[in-house]
PDB file of C-alpha atoms and ligand atoms in Angstrom:
ATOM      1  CA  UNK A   1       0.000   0.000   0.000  1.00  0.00           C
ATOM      2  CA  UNK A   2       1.480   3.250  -1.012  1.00  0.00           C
ATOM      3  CA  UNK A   3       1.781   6.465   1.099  1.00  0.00           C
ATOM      4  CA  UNK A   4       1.225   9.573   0.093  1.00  0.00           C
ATOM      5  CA  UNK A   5       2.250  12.636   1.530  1.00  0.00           C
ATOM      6  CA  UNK A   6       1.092  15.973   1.014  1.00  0.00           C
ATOM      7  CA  UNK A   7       2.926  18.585   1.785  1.00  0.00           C
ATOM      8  CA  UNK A   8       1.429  20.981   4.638  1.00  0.00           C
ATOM      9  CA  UNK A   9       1.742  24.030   2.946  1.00  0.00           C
ATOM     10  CA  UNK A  10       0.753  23.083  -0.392  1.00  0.00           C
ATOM     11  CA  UNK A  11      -1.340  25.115  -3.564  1.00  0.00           C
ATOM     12  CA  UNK A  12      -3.038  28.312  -3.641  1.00  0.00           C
ATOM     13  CA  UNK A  13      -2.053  30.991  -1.161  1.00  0.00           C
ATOM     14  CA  UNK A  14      -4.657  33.218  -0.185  1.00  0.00           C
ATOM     15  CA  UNK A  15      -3.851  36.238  -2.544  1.00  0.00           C
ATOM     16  CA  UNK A  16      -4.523  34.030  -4.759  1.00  0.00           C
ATOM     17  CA  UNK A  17      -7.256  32.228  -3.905  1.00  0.00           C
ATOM     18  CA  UNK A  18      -9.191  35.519  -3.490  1.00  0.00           C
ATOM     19  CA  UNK A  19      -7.942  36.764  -6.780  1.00  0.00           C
ATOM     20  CA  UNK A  20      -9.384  34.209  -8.913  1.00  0.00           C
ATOM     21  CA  UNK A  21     -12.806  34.238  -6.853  1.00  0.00           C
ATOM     22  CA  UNK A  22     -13.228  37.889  -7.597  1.00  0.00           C
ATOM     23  CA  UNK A  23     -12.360  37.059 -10.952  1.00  0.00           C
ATOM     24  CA  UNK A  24     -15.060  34.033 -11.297  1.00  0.00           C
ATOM     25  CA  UNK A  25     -17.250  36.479  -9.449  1.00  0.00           C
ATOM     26  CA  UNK A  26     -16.854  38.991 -12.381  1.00  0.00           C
ATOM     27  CA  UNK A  27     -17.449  36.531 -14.637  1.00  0.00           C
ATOM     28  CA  UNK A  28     -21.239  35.799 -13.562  1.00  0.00           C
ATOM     29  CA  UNK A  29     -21.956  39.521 -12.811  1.00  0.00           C
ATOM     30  CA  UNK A  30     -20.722  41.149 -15.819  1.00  0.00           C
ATOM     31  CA  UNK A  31     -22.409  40.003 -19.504  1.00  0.00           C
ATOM     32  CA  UNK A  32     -19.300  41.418 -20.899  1.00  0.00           C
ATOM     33  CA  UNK A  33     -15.925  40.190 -22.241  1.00  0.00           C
ATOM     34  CA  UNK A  34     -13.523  41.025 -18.928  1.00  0.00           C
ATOM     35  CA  UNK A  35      -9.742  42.253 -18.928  1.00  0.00           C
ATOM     36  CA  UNK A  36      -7.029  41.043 -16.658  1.00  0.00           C
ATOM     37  CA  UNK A  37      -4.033  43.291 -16.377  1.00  0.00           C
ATOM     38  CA  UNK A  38      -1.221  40.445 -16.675  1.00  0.00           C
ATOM     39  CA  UNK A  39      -2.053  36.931 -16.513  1.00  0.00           C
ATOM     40  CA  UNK A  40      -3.784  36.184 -13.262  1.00  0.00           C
ATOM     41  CA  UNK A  41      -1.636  33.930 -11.942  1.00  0.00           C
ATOM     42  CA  UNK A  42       0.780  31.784 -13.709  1.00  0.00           C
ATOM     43  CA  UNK A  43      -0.597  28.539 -14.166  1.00  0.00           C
ATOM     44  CA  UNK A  44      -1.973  27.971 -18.010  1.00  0.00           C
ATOM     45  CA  UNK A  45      -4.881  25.988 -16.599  1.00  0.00           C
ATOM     46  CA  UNK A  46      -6.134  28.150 -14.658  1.00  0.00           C
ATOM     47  CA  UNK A  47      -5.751  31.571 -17.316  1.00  0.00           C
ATOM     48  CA  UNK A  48      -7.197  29.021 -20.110  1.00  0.00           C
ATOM     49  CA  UNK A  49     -10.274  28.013 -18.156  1.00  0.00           C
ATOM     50  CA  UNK A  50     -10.640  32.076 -17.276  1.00  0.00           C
ATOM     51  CA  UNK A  51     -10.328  32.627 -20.988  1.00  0.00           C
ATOM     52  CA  UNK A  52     -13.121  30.669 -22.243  1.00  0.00           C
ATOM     53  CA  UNK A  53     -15.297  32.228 -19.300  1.00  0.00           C
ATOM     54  CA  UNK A  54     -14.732  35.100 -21.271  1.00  0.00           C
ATOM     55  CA  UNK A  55     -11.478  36.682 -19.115  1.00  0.00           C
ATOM     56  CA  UNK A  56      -9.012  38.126 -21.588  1.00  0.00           C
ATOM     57  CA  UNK A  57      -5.274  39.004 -20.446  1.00  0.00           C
ATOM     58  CA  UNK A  58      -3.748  42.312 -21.625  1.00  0.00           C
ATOM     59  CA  UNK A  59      -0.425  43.816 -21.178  1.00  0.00           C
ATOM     60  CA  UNK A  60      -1.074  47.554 -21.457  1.00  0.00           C
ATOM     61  CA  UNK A  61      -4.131  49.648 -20.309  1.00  0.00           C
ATOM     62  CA  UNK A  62      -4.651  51.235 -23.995  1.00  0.00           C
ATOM     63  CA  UNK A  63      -5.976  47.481 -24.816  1.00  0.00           C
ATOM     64  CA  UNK A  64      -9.041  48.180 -22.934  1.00  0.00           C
ATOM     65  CA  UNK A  65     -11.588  50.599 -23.926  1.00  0.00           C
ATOM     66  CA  UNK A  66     -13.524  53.114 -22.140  1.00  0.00           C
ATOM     67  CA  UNK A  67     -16.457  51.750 -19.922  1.00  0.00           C
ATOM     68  CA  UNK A  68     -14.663  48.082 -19.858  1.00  0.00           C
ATOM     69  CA  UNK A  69     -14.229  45.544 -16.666  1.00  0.00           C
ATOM     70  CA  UNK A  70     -10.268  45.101 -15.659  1.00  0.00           C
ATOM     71  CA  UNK A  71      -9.222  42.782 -13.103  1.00  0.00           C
ATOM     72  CA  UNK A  72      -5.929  44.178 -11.057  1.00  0.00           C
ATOM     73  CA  UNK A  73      -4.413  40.841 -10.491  1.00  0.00           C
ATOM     74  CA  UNK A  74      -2.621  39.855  -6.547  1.00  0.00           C
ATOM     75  CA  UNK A  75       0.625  41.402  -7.703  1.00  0.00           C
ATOM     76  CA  UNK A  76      -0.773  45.017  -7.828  1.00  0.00           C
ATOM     77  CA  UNK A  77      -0.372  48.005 -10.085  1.00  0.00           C
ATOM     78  CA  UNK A  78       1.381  51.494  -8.732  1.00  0.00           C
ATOM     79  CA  UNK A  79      -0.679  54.532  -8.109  1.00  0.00           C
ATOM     80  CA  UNK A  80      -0.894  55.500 -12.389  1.00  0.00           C
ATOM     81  CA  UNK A  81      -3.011  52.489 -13.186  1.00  0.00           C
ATOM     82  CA  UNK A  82      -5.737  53.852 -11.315  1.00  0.00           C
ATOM     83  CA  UNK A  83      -5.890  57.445 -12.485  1.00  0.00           C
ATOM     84  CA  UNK A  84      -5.975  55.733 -16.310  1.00  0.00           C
ATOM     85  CA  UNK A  85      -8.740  53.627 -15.076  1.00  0.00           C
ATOM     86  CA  UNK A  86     -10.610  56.894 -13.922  1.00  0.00           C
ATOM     87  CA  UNK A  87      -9.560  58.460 -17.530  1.00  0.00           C
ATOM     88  CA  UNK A  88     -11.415  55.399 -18.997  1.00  0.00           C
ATOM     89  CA  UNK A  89     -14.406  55.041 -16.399  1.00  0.00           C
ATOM     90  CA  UNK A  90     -13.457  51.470 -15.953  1.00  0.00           C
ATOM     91  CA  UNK A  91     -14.792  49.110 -13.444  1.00  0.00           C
ATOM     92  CA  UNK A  92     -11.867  47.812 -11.385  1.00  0.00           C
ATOM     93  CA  UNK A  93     -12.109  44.836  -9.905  1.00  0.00           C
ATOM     94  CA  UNK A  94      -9.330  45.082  -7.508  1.00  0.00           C
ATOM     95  CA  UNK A  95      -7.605  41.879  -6.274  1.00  0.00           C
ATOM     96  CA  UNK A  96      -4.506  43.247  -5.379  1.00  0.00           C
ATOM     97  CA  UNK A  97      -3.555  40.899  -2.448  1.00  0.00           C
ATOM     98  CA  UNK A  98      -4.159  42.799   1.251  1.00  0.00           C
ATOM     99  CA  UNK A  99      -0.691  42.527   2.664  1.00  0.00           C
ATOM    100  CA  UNK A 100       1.291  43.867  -1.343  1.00  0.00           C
ATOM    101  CA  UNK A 101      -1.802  47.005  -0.773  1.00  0.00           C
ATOM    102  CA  UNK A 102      -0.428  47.290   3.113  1.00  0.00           C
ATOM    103  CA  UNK A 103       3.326  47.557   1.493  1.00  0.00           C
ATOM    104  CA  UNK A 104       1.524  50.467  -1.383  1.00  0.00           C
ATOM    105  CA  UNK A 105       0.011  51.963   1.363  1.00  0.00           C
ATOM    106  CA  UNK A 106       3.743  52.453   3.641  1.00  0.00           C
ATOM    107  CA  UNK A 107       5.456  53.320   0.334  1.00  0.00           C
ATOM    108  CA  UNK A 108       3.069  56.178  -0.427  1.00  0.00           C
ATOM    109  CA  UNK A 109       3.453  57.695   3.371  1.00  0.00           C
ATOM    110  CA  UNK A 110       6.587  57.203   2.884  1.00  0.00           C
ATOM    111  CA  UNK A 111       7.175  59.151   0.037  1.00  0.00           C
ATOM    112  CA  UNK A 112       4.707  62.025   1.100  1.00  0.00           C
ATOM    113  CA  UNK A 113       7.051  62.371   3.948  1.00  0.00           C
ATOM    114  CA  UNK A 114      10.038  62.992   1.626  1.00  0.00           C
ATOM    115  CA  UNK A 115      12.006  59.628   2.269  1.00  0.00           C
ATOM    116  CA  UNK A 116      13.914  57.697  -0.140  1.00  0.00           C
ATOM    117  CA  UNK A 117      11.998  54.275  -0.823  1.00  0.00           C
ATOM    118  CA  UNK A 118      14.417  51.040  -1.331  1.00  0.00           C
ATOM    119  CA  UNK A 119      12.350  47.961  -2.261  1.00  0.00           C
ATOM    120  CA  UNK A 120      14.672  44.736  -2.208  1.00  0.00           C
ATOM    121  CA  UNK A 121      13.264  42.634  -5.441  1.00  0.00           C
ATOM    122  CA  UNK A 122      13.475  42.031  -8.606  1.00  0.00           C
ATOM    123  CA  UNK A 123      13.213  45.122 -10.458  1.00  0.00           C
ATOM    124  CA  UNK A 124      11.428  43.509 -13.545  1.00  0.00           C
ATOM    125  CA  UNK A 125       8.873  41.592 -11.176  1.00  0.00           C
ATOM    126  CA  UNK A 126       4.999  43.218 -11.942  1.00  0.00           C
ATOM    127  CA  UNK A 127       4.879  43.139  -7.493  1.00  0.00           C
ATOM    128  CA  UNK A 128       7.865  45.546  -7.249  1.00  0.00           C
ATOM    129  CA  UNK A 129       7.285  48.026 -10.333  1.00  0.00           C
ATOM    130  CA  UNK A 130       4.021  48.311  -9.073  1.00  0.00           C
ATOM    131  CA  UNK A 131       5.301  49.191  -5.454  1.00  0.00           C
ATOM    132  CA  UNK A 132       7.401  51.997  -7.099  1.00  0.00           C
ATOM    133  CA  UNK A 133       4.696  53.072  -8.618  1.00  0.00           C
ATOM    134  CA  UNK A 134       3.299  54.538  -5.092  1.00  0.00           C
ATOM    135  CA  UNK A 135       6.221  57.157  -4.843  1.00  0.00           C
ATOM    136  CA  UNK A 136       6.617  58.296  -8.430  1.00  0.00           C
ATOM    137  CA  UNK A 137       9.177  55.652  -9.298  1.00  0.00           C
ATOM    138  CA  UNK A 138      11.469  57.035  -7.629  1.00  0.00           C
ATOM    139  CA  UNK A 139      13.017  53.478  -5.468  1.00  0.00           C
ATOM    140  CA  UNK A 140      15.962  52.314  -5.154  1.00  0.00           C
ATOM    141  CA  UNK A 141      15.821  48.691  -6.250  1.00  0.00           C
ATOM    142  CA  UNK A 142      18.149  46.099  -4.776  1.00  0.00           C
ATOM    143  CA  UNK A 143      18.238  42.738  -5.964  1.00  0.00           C
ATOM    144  CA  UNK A 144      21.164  41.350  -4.149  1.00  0.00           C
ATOM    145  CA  UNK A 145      23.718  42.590  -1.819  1.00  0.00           C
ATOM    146  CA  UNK A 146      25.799  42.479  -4.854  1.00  0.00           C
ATOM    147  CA  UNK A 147      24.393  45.265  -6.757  1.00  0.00           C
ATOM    148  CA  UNK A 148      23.805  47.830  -4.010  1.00  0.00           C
ATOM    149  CA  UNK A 149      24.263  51.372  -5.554  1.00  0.00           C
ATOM    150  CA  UNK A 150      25.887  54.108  -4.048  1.00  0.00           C
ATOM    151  CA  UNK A 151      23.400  56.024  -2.532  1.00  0.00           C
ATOM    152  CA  UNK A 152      23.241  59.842  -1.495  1.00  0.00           C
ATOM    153  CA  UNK A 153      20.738  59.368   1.132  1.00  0.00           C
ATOM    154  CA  UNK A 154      21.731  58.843   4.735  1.00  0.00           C
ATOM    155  CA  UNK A 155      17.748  57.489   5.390  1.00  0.00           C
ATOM    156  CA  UNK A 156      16.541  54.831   4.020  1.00  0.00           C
ATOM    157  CA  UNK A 157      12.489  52.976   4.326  1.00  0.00           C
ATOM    158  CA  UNK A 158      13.332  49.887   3.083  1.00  0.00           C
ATOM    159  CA  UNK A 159      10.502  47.100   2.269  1.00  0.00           C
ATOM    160  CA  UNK A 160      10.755  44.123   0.409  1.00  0.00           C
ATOM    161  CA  UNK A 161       9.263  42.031  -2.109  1.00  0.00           C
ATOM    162  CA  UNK A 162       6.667  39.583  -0.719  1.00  0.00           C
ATOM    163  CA  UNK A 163       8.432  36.758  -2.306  1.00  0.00           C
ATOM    164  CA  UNK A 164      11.898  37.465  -2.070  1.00  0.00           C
ATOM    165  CA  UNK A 165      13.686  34.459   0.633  1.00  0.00           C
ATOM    166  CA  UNK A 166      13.963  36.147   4.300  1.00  0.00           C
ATOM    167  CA  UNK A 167      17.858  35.581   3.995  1.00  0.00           C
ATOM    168  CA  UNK A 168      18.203  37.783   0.984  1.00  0.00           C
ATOM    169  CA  UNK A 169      16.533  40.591   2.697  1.00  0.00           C
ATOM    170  CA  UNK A 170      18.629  39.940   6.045  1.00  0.00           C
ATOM    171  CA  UNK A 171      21.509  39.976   3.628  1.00  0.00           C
ATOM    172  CA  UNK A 172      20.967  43.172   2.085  1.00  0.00           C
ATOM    173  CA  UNK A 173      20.228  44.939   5.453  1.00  0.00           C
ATOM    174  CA  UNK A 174      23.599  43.783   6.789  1.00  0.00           C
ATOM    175  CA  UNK A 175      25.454  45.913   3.822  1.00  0.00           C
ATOM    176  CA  UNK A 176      23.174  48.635   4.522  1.00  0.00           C
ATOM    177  CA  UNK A 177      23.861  48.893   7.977  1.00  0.00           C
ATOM    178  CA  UNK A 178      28.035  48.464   7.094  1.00  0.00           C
ATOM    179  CA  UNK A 179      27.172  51.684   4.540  1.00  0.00           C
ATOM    180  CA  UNK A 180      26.094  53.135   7.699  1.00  0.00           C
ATOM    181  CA  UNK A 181      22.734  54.139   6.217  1.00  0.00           C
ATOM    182  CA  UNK A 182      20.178  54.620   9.006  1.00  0.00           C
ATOM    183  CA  UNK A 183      17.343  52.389   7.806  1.00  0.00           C
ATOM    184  CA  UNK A 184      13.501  52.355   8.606  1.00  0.00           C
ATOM    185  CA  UNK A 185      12.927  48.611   7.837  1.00  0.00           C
ATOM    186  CA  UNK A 186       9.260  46.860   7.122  1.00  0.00           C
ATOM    187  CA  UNK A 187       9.459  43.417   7.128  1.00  0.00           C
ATOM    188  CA  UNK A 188       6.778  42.814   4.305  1.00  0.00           C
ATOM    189  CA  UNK A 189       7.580  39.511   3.370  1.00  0.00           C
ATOM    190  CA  UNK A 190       4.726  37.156   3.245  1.00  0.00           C
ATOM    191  CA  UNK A 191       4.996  33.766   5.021  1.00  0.00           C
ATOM    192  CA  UNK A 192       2.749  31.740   2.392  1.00  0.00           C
ATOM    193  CA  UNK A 193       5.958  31.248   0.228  1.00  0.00           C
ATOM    194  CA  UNK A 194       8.404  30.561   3.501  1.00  0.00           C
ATOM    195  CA  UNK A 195       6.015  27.969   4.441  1.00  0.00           C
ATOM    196  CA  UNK A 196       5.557  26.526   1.555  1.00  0.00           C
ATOM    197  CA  UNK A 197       9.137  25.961   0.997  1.00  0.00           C
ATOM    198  CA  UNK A 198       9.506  24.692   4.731  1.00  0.00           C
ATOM    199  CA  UNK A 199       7.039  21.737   3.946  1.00  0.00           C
ATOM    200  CA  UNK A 200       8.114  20.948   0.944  1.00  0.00           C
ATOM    201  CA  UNK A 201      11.910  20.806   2.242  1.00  0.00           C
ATOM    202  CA  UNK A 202      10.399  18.235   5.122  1.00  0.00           C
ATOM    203  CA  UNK A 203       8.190  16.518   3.142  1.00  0.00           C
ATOM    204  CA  UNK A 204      11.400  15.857   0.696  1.00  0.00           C
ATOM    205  CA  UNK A 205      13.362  14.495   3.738  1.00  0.00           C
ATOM    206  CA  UNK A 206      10.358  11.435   4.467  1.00  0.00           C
ATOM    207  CA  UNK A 207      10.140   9.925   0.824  1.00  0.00           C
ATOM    208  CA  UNK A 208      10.977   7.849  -2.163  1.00  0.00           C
ATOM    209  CA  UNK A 209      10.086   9.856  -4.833  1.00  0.00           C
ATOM    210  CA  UNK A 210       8.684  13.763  -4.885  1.00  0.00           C
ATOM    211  CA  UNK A 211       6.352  15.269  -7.188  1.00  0.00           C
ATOM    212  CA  UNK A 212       6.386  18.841  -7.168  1.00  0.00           C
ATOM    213  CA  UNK A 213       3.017  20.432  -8.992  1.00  0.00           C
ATOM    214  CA  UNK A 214       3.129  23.460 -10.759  1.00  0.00           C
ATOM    215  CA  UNK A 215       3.655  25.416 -13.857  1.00  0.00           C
ATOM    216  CA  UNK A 216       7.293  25.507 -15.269  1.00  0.00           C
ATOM    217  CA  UNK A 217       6.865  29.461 -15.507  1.00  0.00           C
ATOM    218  CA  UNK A 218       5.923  29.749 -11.470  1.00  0.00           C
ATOM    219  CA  UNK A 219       8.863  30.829 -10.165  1.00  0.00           C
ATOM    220  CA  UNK A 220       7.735  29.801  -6.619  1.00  0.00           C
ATOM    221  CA  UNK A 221       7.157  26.122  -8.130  1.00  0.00           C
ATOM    222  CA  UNK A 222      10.391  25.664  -9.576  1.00  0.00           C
ATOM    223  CA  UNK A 223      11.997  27.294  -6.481  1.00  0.00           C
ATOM    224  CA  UNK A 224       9.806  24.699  -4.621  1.00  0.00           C
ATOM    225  CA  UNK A 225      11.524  22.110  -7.107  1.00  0.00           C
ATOM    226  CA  UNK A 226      15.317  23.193  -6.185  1.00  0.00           C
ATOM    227  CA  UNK A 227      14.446  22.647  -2.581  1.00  0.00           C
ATOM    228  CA  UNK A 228      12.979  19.125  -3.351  1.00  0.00           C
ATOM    229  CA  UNK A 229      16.117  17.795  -5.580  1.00  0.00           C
ATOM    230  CA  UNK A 230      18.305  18.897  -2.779  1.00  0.00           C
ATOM    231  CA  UNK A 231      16.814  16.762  -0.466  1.00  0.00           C
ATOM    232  CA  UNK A 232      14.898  13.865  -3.354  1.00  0.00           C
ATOM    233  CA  UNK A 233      17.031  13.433  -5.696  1.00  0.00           C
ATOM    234  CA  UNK A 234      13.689  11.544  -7.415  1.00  0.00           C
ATOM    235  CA  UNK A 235      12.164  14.517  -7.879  1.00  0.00           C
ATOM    236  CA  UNK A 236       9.814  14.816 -10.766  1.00  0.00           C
ATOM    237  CA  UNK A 237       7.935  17.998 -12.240  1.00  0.00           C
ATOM    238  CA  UNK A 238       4.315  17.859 -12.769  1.00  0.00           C
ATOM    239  CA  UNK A 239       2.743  20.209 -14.996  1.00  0.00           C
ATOM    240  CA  UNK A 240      -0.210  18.387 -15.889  1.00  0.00           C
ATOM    241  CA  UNK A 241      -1.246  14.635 -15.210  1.00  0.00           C
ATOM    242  CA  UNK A 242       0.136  13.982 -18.639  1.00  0.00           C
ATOM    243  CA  UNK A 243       3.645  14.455 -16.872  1.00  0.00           C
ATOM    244  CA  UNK A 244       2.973  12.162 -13.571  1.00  0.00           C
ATOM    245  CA  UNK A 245       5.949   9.241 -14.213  1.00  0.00           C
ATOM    246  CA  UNK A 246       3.849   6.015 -13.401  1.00  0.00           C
ATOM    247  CA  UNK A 247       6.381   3.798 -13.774  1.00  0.00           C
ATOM    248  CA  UNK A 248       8.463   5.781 -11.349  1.00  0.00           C
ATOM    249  CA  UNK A 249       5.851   5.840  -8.904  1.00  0.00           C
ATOM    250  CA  UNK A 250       5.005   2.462  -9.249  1.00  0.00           C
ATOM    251  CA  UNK A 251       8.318   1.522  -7.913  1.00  0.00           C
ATOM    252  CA  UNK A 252       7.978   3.472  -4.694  1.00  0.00           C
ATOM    253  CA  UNK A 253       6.200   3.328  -1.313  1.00  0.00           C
ATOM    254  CA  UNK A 254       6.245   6.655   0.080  1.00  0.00           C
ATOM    255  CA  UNK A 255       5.201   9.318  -2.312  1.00  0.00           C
ATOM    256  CA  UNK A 256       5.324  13.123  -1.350  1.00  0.00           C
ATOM    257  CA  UNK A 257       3.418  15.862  -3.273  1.00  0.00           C
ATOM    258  CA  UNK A 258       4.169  19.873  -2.937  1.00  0.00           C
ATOM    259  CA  UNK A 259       2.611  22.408  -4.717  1.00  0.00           C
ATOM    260  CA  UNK A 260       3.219  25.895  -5.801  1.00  0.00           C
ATOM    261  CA  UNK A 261       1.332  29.194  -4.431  1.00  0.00           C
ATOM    262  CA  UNK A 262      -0.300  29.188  -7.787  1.00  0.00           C
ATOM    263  CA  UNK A 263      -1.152  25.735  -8.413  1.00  0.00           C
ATOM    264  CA  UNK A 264      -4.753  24.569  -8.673  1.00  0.00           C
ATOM    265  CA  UNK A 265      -6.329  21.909  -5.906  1.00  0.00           C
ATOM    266  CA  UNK A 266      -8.028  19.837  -8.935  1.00  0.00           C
ATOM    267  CA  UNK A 267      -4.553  19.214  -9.981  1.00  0.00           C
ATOM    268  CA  UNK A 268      -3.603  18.443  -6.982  1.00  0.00           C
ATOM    269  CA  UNK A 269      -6.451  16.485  -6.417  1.00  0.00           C
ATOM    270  CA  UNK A 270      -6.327  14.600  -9.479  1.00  0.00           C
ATOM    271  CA  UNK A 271      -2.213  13.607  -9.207  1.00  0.00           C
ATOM    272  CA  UNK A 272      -2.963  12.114  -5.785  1.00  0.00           C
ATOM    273  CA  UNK A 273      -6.565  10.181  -6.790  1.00  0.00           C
ATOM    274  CA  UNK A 274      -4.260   8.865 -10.234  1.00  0.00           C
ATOM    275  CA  UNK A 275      -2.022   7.171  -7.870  1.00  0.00           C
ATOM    276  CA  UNK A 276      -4.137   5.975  -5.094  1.00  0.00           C
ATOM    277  CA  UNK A 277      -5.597   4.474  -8.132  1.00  0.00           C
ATOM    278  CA  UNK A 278      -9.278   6.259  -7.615  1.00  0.00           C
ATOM    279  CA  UNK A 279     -10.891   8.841  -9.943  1.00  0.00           C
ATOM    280  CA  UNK A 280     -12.531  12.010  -9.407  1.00  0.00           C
ATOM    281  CA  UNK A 281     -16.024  12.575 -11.119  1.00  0.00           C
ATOM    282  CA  UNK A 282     -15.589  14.513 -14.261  1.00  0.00           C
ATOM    283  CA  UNK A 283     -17.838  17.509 -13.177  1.00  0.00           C
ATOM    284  CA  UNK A 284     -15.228  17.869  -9.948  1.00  0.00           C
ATOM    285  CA  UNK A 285     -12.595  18.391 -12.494  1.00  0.00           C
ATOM    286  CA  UNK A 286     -14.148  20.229 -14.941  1.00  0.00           C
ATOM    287  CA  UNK A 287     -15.797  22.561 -12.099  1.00  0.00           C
ATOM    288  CA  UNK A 288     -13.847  25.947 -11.105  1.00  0.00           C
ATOM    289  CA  UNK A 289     -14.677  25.895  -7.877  1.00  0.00           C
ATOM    290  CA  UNK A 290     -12.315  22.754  -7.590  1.00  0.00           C
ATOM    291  CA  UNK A 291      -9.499  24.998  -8.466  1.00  0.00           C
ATOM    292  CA  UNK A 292     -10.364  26.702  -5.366  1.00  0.00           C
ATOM    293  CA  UNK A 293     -11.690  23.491  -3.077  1.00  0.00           C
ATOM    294  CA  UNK A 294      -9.229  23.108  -0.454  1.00  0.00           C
TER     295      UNK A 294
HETATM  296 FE1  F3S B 301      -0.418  37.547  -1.226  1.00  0.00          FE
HETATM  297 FE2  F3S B 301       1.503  36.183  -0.122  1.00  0.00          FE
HETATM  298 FE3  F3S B 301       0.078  35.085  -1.999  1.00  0.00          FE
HETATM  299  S1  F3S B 301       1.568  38.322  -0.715  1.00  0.00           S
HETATM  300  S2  F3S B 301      -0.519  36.773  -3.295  1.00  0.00           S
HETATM  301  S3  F3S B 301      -0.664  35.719   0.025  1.00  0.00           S
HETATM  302  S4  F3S B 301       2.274  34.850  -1.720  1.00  0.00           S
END
């Protein structure tokens, strides 16, 4: 009899969760098509299945016309996006996750006060350029404690990504505080992704053979996959059921699954029931609210 493990911390955060409820939401209020500024989360299932509901993803405001619905997906969009969508009378649906608005919301204070923002990040990550959007794009972005800049400022408010690992961000601090810079720090990192990686690492440590569930473009999934081949060297990558390796499995007793922040519970669901050799009725699978069924 196999054993199957899931890992604690596994699938949809709640950003996310909420995100795509407000966006199913839209769907059965609005008889319109629907915009969703960037892709709502990365997972192709999940955008696909929005698409047919009638969801469609754009990449710049000027693709939506006056009047329309837009989504504002978890990651947030800086203070601009907003003024447009007053421009264009459009009806925001606004799922910017609570604790990225809490880190708009310090930025903009911030910056009315006159202090110079640093946001450690990724500069080209949606989250952070729409943080610097909240004090005119004017942040300092750090990525590593590599590429610190020399800076004029003696203050510094520093917050950080919501993603970014905790020891990154202690990292970068430490060569702060060596510049001598006196530093307001907001720690504004969100524990969904810590804990995720937590019980993936332990889960990694009890088994045979690890399937980690995700999208290949969720960074948080293959991060999640890193942590698993460190510790499972039989660590496989599960896109879709297409990719679950049988014959693999077959061989092995104990059998962990992790999943990424953006990774749907019906495939999830259906990885686990292939193995333990049930099925899942078809309208479960084809339902959305099994994306969201924890
Ligand atoms: Fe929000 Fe944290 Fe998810 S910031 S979108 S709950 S990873």
């Amino acid at each position: 009899m196999k054993e199957i493990i899931r890992a604690d911390h596994s699938g949809f955060c709640f950003g996310v969760r909420e995100a795509i409820a407000k966006a199913e939401a839209a769907v059965r209020e609005y008889d319109k098509r629907i915009y969703s500024y960037g892709p709502l989360i990365h997972n192709k299932q999940v955008t696909d299945r929005l698409e047919k509901k009638g969801v469609r993803v754009i990449e710049s405001p000027d693709e939506a016309e006056c009047g329309a619905v837009v989504i504002i997906r978890s990651h947030g969009v800086g203070k601009r996006f907003y003024e447009i969508a007053e421009e264009k009378n459009w009806t925001l649906i606004d799922a910017t996750c609570p604790f990225v608005a809490r880190i708009h919301d310090l930025v903009r204070a911030a910056d009315e006060k006159g202090e110079q923002v640093l946001i450690v990040g990724d500069a080209n990550h949606p989250e952070v350029q729409g943080i610097n959007g909240w004090c005119g794009n004017s942040a300092i972005i750090v990525g590593n404690s590599q590429t610190i800049p020399d800076m004029e400022a003696e203050h510094l408010f520093v917050v950080a990504q919501t993603t970014i690992p905790k020891r990154l961000f202690e990292g970068i601090l430490e060569e702060l505080k060596k510049q001598r810079k006196e530093l307001s720090v907001n720690h504004t990192i969100c524990s969904a992704t810590e804990n995720r990686q937590q019980s993936c690492m332990k889960t990694a440590q009890q088994v045979e053979l690890m399937l980690v569930l995700g999208d290949r473009k969720s960074s948080n999934t293959k991060k999640l996959y890193d942590i698993s081949k460190k510790y499972c060297n039989n660590t496989y990558f599960v896109e879709n059921i297409e990719d679950l390796p049988l014959k693999e499995v077959e061989k092995c007793n104990r059998i962990g699954v992790a999943a990424g922040a953006s990774t749907p519970e019906c495939l999830i669901k259906e990885v686990i029931a292939n193995m333990s050799e049930n099925t899942l009725e078809n309208n479960e699978m084809n339902s959305m609210d099994a994306l969201m069924d924890e």
